[in-house]
Coordinates of C-alpha atoms in Angstrom, one line a residue:
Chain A
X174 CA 3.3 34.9 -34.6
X175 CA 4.4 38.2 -34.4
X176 CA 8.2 38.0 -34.5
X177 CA 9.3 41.8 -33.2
X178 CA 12.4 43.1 -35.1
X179 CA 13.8 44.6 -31.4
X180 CA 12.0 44.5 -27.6
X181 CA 13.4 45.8 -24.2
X182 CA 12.0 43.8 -21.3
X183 CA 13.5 43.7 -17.9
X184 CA 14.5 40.3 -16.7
X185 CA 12.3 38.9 -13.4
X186 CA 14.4 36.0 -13.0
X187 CA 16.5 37.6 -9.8
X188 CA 16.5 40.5 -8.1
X189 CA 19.4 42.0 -10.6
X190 CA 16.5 43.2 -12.8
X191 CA 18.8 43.1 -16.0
X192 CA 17.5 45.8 -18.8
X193 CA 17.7 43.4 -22.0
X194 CA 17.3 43.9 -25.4
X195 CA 16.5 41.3 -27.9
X196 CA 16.9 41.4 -31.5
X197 CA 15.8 39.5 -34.3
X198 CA 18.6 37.6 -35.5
X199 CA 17.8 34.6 -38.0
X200 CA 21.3 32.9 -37.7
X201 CA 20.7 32.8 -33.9
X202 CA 18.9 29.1 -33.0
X203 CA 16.1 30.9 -31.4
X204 CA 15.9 33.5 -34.0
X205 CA 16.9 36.2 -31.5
X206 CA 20.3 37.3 -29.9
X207 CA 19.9 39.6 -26.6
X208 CA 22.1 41.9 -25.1
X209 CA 22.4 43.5 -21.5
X210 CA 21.9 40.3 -19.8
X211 CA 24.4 38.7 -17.2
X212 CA 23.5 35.4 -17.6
X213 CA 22.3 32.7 -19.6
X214 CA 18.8 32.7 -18.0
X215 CA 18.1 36.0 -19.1
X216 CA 18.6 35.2 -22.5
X217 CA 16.1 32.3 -22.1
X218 CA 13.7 34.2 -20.3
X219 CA 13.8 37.6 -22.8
X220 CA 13.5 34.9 -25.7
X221 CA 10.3 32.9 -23.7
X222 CA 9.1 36.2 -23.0
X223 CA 8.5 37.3 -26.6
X224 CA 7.4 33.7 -28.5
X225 CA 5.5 32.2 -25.9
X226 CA 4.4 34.7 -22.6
X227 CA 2.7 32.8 -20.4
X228 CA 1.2 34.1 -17.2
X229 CA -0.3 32.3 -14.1
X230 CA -4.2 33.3 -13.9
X231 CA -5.2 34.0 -10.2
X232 CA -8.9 35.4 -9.1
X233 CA -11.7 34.5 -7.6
X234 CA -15.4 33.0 -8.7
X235 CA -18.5 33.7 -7.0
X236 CA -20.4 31.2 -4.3
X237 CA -23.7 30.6 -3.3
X238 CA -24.2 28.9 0.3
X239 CA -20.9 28.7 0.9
X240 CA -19.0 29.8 4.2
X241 CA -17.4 32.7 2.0
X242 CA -18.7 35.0 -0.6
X243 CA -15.6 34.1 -3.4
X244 CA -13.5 31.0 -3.9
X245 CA -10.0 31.8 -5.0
X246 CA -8.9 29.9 -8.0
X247 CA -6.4 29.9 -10.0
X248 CA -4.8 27.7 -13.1
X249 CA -2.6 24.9 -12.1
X250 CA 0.0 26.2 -14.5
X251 CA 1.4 29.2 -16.1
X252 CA -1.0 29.9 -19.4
X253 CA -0.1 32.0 -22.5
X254 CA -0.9 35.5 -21.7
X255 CA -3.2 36.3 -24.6
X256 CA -6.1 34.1 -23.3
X257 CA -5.9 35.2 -19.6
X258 CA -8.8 38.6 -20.4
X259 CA -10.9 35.4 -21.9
X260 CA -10.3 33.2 -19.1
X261 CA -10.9 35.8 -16.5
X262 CA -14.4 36.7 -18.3
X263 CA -15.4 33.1 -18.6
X264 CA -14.7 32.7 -14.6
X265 CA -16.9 36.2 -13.8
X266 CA -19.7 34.4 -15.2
X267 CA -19.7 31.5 -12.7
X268 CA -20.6 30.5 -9.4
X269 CA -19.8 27.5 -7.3
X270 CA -22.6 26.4 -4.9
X271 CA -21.3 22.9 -3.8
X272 CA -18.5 22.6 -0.9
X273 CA -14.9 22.5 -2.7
X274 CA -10.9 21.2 -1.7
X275 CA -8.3 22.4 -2.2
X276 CA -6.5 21.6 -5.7
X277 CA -10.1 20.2 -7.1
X278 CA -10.9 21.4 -10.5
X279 CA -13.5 24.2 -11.5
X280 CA -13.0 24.1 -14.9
X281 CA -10.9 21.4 -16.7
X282 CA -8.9 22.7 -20.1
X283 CA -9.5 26.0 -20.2
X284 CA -10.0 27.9 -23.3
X285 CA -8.5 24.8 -25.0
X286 CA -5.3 25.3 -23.0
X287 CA -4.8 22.2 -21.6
X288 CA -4.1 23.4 -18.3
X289 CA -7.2 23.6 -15.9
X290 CA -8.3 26.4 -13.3
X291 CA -8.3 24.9 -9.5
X292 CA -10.0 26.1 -6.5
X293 CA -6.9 27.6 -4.1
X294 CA -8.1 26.5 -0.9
X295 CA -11.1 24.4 0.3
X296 CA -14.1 25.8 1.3
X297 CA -17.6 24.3 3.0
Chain B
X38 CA -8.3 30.1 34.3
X39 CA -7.2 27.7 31.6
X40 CA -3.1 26.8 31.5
X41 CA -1.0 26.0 28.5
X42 CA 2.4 25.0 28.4
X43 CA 2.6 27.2 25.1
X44 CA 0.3 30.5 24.1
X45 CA 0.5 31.5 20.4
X46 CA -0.9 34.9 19.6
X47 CA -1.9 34.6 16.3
X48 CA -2.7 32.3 13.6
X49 CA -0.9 33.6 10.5
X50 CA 2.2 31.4 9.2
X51 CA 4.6 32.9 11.8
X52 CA 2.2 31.7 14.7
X53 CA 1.1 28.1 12.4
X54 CA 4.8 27.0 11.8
X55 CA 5.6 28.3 15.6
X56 CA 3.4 25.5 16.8
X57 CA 3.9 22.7 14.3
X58 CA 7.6 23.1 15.2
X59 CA 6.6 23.1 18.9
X60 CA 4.4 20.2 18.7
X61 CA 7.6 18.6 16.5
X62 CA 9.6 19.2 19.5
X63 CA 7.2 17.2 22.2
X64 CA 5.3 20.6 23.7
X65 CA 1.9 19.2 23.7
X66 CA -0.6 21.6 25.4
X67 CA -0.4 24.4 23.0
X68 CA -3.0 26.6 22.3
X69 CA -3.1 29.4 19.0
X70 CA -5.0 32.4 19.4
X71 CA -6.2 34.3 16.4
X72 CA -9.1 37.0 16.2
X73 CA -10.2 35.9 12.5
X74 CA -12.9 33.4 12.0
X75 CA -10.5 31.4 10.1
X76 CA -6.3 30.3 10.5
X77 CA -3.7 31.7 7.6
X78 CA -3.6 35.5 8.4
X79 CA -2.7 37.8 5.7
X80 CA -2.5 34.7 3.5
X81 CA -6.0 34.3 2.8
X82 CA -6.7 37.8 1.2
X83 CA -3.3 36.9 -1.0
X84 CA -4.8 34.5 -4.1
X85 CA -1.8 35.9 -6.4
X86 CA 1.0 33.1 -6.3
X87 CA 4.6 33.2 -5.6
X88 CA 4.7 31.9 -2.4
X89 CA 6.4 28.9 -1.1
X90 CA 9.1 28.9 -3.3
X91 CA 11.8 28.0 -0.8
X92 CA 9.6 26.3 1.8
X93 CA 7.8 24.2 -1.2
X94 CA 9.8 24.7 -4.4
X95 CA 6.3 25.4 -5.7
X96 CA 4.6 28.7 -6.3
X97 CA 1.5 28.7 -4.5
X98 CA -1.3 31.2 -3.6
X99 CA -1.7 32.6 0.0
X100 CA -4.9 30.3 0.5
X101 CA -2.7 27.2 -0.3
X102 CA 0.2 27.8 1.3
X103 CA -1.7 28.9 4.5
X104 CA -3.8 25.6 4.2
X105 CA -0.6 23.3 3.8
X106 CA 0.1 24.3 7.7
X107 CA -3.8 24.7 8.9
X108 CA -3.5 21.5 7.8
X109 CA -0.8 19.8 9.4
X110 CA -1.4 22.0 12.9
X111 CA -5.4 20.3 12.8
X112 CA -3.7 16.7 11.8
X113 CA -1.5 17.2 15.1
X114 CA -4.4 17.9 16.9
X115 CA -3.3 21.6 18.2
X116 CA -5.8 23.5 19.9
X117 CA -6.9 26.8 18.4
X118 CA -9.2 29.2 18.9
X119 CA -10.5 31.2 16.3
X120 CA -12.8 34.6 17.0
X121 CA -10.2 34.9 20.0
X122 CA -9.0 38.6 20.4
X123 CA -6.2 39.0 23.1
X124 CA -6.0 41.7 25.1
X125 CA -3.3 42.1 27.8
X126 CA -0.3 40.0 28.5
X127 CA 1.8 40.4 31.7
X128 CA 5.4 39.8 32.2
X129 CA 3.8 36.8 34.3
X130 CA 2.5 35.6 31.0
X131 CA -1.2 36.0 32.1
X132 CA -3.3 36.4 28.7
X133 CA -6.3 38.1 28.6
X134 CA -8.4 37.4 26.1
X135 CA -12.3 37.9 24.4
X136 CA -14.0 35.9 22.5
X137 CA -18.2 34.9 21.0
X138 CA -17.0 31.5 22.9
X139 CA -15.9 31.7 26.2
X140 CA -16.5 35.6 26.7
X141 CA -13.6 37.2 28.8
X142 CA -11.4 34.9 29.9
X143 CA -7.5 34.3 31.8
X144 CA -5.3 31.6 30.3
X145 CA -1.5 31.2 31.5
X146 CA 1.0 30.6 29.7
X147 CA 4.5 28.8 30.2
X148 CA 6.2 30.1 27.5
X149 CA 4.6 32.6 25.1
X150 CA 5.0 33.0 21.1
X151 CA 3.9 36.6 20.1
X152 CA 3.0 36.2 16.2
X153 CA 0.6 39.0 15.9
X154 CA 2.1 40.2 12.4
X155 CA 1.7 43.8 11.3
X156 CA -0.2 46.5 10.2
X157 CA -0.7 48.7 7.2
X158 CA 0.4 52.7 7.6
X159 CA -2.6 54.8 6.8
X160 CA -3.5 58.0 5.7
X161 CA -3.4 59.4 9.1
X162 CA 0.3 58.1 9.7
X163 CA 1.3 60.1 6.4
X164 CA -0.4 63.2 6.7
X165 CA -2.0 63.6 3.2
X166 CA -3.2 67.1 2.2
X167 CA -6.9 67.7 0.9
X168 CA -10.6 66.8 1.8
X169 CA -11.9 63.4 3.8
X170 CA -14.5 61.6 1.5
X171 CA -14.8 58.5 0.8
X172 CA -13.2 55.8 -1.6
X173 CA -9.8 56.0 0.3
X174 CA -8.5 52.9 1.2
X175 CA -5.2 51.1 2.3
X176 CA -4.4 48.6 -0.5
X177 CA -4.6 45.4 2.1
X178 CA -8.0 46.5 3.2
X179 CA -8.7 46.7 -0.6
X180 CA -7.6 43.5 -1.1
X181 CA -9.8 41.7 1.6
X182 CA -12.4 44.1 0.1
X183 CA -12.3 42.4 -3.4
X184 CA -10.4 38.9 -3.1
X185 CA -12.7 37.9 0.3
X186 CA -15.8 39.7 1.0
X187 CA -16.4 40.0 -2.6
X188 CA -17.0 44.2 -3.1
X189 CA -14.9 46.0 -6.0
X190 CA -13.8 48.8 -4.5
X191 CA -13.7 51.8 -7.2
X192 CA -13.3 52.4 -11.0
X193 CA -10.5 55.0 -11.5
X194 CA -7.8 54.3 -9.3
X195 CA -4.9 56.3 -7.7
X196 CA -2.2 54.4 -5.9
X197 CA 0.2 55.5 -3.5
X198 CA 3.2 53.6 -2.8
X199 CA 4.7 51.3 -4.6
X200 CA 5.8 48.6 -2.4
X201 CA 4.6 44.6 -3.5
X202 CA 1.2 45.3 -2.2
X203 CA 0.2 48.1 -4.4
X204 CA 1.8 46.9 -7.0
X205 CA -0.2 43.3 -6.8
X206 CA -3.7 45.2 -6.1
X207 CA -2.8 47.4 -9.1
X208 CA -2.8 43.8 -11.6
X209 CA -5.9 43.2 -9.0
X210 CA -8.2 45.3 -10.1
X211 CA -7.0 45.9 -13.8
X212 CA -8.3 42.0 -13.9
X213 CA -11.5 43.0 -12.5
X214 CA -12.0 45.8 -14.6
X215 CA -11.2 49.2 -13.3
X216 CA -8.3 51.1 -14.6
X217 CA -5.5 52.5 -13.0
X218 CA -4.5 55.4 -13.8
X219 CA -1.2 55.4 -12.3
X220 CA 1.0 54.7 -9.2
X221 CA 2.7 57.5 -7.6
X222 CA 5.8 56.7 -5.0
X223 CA 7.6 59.3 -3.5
X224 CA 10.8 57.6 -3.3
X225 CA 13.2 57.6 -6.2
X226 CA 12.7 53.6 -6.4
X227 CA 10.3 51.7 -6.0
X228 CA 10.1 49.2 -3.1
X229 CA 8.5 46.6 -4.6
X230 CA 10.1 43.3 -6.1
X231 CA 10.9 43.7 -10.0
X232 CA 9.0 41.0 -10.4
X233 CA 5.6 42.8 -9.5
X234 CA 6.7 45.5 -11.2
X235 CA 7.0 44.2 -14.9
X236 CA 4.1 41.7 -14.2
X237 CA 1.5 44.2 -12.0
X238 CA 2.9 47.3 -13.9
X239 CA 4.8 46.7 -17.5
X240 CA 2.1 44.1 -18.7
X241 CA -0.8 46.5 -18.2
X242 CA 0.9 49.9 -18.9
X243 CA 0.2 51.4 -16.0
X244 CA 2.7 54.3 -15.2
X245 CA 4.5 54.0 -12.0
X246 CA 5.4 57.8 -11.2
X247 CA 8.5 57.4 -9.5
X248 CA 9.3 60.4 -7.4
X249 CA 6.0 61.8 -7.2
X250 CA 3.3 62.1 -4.5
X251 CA -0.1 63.1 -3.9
X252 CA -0.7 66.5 -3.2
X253 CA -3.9 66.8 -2.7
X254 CA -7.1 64.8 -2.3
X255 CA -10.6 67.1 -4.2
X256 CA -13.9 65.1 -3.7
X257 CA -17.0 66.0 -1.0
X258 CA -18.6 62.6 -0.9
X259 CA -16.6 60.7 -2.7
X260 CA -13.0 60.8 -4.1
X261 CA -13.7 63.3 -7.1
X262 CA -9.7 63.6 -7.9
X263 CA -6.1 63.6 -7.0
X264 CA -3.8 65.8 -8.1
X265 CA -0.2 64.2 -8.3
X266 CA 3.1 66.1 -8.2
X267 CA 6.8 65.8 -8.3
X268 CA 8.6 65.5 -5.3
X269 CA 12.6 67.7 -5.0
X270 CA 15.5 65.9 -3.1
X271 CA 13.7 66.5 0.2
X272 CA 10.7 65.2 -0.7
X273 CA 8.5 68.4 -1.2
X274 CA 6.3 68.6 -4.0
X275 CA 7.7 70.9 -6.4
X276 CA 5.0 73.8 -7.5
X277 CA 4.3 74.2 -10.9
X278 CA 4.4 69.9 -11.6
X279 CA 0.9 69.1 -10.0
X280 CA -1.0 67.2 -12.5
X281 CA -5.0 66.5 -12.0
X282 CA -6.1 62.7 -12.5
X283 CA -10.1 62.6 -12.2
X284 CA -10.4 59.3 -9.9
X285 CA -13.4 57.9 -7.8
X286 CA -10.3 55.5 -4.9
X287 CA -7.5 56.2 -3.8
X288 CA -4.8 53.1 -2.4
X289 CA -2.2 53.4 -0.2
X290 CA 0.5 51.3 -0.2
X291 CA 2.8 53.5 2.3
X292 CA 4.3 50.8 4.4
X293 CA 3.7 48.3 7.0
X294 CA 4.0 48.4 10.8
X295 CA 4.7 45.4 13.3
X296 CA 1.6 45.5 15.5
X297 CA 3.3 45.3 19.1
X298 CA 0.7 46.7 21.9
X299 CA 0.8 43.6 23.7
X300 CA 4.1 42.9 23.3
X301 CA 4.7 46.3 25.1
X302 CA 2.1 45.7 27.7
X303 CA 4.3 42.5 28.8
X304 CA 7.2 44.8 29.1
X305 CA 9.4 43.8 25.9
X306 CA 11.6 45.8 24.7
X307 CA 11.4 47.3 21.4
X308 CA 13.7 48.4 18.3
X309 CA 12.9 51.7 17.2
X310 CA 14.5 50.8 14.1
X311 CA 12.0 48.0 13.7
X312 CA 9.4 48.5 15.7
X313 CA 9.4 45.4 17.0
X314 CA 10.6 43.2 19.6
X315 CA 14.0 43.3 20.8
X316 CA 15.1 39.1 20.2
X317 CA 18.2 36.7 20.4
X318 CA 19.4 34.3 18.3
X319 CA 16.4 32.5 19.5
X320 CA 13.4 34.7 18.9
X321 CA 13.2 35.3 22.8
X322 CA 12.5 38.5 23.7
X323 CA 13.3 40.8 26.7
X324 CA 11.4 39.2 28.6
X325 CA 12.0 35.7 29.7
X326 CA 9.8 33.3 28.3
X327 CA 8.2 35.4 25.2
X328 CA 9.2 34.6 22.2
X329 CA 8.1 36.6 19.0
X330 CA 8.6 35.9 15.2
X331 CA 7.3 36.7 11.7
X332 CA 6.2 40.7 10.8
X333 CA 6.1 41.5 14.5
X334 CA 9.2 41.2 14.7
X335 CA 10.4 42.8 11.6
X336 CA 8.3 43.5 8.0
X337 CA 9.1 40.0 5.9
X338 CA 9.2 40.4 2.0
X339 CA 8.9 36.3 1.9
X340 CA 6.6 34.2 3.9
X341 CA 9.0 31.5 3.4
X342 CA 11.3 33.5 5.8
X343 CA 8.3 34.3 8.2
X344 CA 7.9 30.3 8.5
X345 CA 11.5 29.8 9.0
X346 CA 11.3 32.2 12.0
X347 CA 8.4 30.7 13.2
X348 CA 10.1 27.4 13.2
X349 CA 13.3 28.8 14.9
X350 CA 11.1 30.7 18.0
X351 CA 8.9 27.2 18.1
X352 CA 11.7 25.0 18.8
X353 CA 13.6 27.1 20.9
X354 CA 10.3 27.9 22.6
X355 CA 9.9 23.8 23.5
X356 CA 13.7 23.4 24.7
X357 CA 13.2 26.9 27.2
X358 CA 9.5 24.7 27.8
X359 CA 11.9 21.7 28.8
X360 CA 14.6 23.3 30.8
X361 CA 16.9 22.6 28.0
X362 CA 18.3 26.4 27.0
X363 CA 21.6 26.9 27.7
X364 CA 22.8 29.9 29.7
X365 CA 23.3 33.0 27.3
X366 CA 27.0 33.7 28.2
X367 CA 28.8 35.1 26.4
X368 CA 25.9 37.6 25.0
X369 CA 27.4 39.1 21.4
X370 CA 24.9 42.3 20.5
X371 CA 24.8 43.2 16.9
X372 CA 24.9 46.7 15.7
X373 CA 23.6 48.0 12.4
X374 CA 27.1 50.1 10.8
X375 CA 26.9 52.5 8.3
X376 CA 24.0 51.6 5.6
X377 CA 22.7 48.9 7.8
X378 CA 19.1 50.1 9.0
X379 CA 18.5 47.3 11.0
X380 CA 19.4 43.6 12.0
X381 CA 17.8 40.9 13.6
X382 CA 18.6 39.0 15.6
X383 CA 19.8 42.0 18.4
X384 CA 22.3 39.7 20.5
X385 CA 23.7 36.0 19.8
X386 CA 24.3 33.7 22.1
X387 CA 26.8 32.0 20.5
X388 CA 26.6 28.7 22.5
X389 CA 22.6 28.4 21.7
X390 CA 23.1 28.3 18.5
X391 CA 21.6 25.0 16.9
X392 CA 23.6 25.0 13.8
X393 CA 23.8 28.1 11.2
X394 CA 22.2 31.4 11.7
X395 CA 20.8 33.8 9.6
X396 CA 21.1 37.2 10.2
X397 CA 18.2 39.5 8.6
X398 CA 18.9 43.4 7.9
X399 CA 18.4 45.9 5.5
X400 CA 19.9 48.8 3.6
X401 CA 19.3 52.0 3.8
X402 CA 19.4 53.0 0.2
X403 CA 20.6 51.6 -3.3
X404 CA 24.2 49.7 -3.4
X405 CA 25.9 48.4 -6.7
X406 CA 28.7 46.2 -6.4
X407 CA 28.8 46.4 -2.8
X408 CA 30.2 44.4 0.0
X409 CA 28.6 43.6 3.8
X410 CA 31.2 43.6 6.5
X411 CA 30.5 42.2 9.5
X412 CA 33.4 42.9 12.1
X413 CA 34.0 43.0 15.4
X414 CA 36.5 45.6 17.2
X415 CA 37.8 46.5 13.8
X416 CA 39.0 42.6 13.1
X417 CA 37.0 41.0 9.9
X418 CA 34.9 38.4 10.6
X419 CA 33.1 37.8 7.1
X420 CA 32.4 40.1 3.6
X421 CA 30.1 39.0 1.2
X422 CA 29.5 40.3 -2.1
X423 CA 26.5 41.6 -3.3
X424 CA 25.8 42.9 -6.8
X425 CA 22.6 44.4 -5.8
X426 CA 21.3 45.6 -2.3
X427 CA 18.5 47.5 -1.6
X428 CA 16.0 48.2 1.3
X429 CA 13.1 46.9 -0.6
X430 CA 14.9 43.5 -0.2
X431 CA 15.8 42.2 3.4
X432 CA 18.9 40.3 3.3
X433 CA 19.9 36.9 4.9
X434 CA 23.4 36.4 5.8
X435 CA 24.6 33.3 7.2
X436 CA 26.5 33.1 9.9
X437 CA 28.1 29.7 11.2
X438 CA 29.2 29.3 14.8
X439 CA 32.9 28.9 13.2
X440 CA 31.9 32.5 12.1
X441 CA 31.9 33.7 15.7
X442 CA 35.2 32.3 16.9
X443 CA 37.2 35.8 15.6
X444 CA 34.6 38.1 17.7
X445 CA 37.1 39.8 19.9
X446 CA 34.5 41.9 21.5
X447 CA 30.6 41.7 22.8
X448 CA 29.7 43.5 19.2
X449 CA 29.6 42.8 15.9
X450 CA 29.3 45.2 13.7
X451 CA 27.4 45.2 10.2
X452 CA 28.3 47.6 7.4
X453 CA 27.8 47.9 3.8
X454 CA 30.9 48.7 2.2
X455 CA 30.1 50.9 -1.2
X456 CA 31.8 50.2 -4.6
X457 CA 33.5 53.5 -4.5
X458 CA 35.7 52.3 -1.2
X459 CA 36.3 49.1 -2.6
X460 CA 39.8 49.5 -3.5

């Protein structure tokens, strides 16, 4: 894990936007203190932020005989950022040719996340 | 000539949650219009999530949150017709309307819900210097380009504007390979929600130029490149800072405008501020008997908010249907003071109201540590707090009937009060 001396993110968790900066700090329970932010959350969202980033992957795989050219998918939770370029080429290289609902799975456990990519809307 | 009881015009989630809450309310022959082959609007080109947080406490995509009320309007059994492009309304709510079905056709209407949403500003709305070749596009159009029909639209991309939509198409097609070179807005501050901005923007490092705009377009068949430069206090590109980024498509992200040609053929009355219809505290409009909610009625940032309206102009829509509105009197008319660009609803009825109301506005420009005022012939009704207001985010402020009970006069009066006053 790369555990960054200092980062400056900008907290997404209400519209404030607070500017914070986190800094390794080994004493500190979760081995960072931040400052700039107003609240709690921020704290817990710079910290998340910088060990575990995880992202939501949203796009949309190919069809063949279905009603629409692309099926938009997406994975039923948040996944660590550094696998969604690997998870977005292993979805390019498919194509769904059988009638789908909503919330079905496409792929189950992706890239060994545990969390599996679902179609986003059903489609005949 | 076919007869409804209720007309919708338009199937995105203003017109969906209109008629669900309709139905809810006992209106039973209810028809939505909506010139797509398919129900959801806008919400089907949107497969990024962050929607339905307040109506679901879920994130979902566009395609699932749009489905969750195609669903429950087909489980109903509400009529719709899809491929159905409406025309002309009259004050006498007479629709014309087109379809592959039924060809041209008349259907009247009881009560009408106008949910026609809006459209994207384009390049002709903004004047943009330089040549006319291809690979220019507005972002939305971009989207349905890539997310639906399935074409990627360009390789070196230029956006313009950087409200949400720009800033999700810019994450859009970094995913599916192109690079963007950079987003220009001509504004001081962007539009968009921080969100998109750190997770469209930050996580790619694509530079948002703020202040900046395009001056000029170079390219004979096909974009060839923009140049970019910065823009002074009036907004006039300042010589000497053009920069030339070799691009193949251009996005524009410039704005979006409520789409109200029929609403004006039926004789409602618009808000230039808006440019949509004028409505009460029940989404009626001018005209007796039309009703209007979602984007044509004012530009949303939430869907969640568009559904809410929808609900509001659905219900009150089914108790006009059943004889049950009560008269208007007294009408209170709000007025947008001093940093307020706009607020909806125009007039309250204070005797209609069923329960809390939430008035929408927006600033005209950044506020720290501000206040909103609403008064009414000087006396203070209400101030709320706000450490943050800004006209990319519409606020809500509640207002209670108790609220009301101090408005001396036919107005009330909405004001941001700066930080510098304060004392």
């Amino acid at each position: 894990m790369n555990l960054t001396a200092e980062r400056s993110l900008i907290c997404i968790i209400c519209p404030k936007g607070c500017r914070i900066t986190a800094v390794r700090d080994a004493t500190h329970p979760l081995g960072y203190r931040t400052i700039g932010n107003i609240c709690q959350r921020g704290e817990e969202y710079a910290i998340d932020e910088i060990i575990h980033p995880v992202r939501m992957l949203t796009t949309t795989i190919a069809t063949r005989n279905l009603r629409l050219p692309r099926l938009p998918v997406r994975t039923r939770e948040p996944i660590p950022k550094h696998l969604l370029s690997d998870g977005l080429a292993l979805l390019a290289g498919l194509e769904i040719d059988h009638p789908v609902q909503m919330g079905e799975i496409i792929i189950p456990d992706l890239l060994g996340s545990g969390v599996d990519v679902i179609a986003s809307r059903s489609l005949d | 000539m076919s007869e409804y009881d209720l007309v919708v015009v338009g199937g995105g989630p203003a017109g969906l949650a209109a008629a669900i809450a309709a139905h809810h309310q006992g209106v039973r022959r209810i028809v939505v219009l909506e010139r797509e082959k398919e129900l959801g609007g806008i919400l089907q080109q949107c497969i990024h999530n962050g929607f339905g947080l307040f109506v679901f406490r879920e994130e979902l995509t566009g395609p699932e949150y749009a489905e969750r009320f195609i669903r429950e309007l087909q489980s109903v059994g509400i009529t719709y017709r899809l491929e159905t492009m409406v025309l002309n309304i009259t004050s006498q709510r007479l629709i014309e309307a087109v379809s592959p079905g039924h060809g041209y056709e008349l259907i009247s209407a009881r009560a009408i819900i106008l949910a026609m949403g809006c459209r994207e500003r384009s390049r002709g709305a903004l004047s943009l210097p330089g040549t006319r070749p291809a690979g220019i596009f507005t972002a939305g159009t971009a989207q349905r380009l890539i997310n639906i029909e399935g074409y990627m639209v360009g390789r070196r991309i230029i956006i313009l504007g950087s409200g949400d939509i720009g800033l999700i198409m810019a994450r859009r097609l970094t995913l599916e390979g192109a690079r963007v070179l950079a987003v220009a807005e001509i504004l001081s501050y962007s539009s968009g929600l921080t969100r998109n901005i750190v997770q469209c923007l930050h996580d790619y490092d694509i530079p948002l130029l703020l202040s900046h705009t395009i001056s000029a377009i170079r390219g004979r068949q096909r974009v060839e490149a923009v140049v970019i430069s910065q823009v002074d206090a009036m907004r006039r590109p300042l010589p000497g800072t053009e920069i030339e980024y070799p691009c193949d498509t251009v996005l524009l992200s410039v704005g979006l405008i409520p789409e109200n040609e029929l609403s004006q053929k039926a004789g409602v009355a618009l808000d230039p501020r808006t440019s949509g219809p004028q409505v009460n505290e029940s989404m009626q409009t001018t005209v007796t008997g039309i009703f209007a909610c979602g984007n044509v009625v004012h530009v949303h940032d939430l869907v969640d908010y568009v559904t809410e309206e929808g609900q509001r102009a659905g219900r009150a829509a089914a108790r006009y249907l059943a004889d049950r509105m009560v008269s208007g009197d007294p009408v209170i008319r709000t007025i947008p003071g001093p940093g307020v660009r706009y607020i909806v609803p125009h007039c309250i009825s204070p005797q209609r109201l069923d329960g809390a109301l939430h008035l929408m506005l927006r600033v005209d420009n950044l506020y720290r540590n501000a206040r909103l005022r609403i008064a009414s012939a000087g006396h203070i009704l209400k101030e709320i707090r706000r450490e943050l207001l800004t006209p990319g985010e519409m606020e809500r402020l509640r207002l209670t009937p108790d609220d009301l009970v101090g408005a001396v006069s036919e107005q009330l009066t909405i004001s941001v009060i700066p930080y510098e006053s304060n004392r």
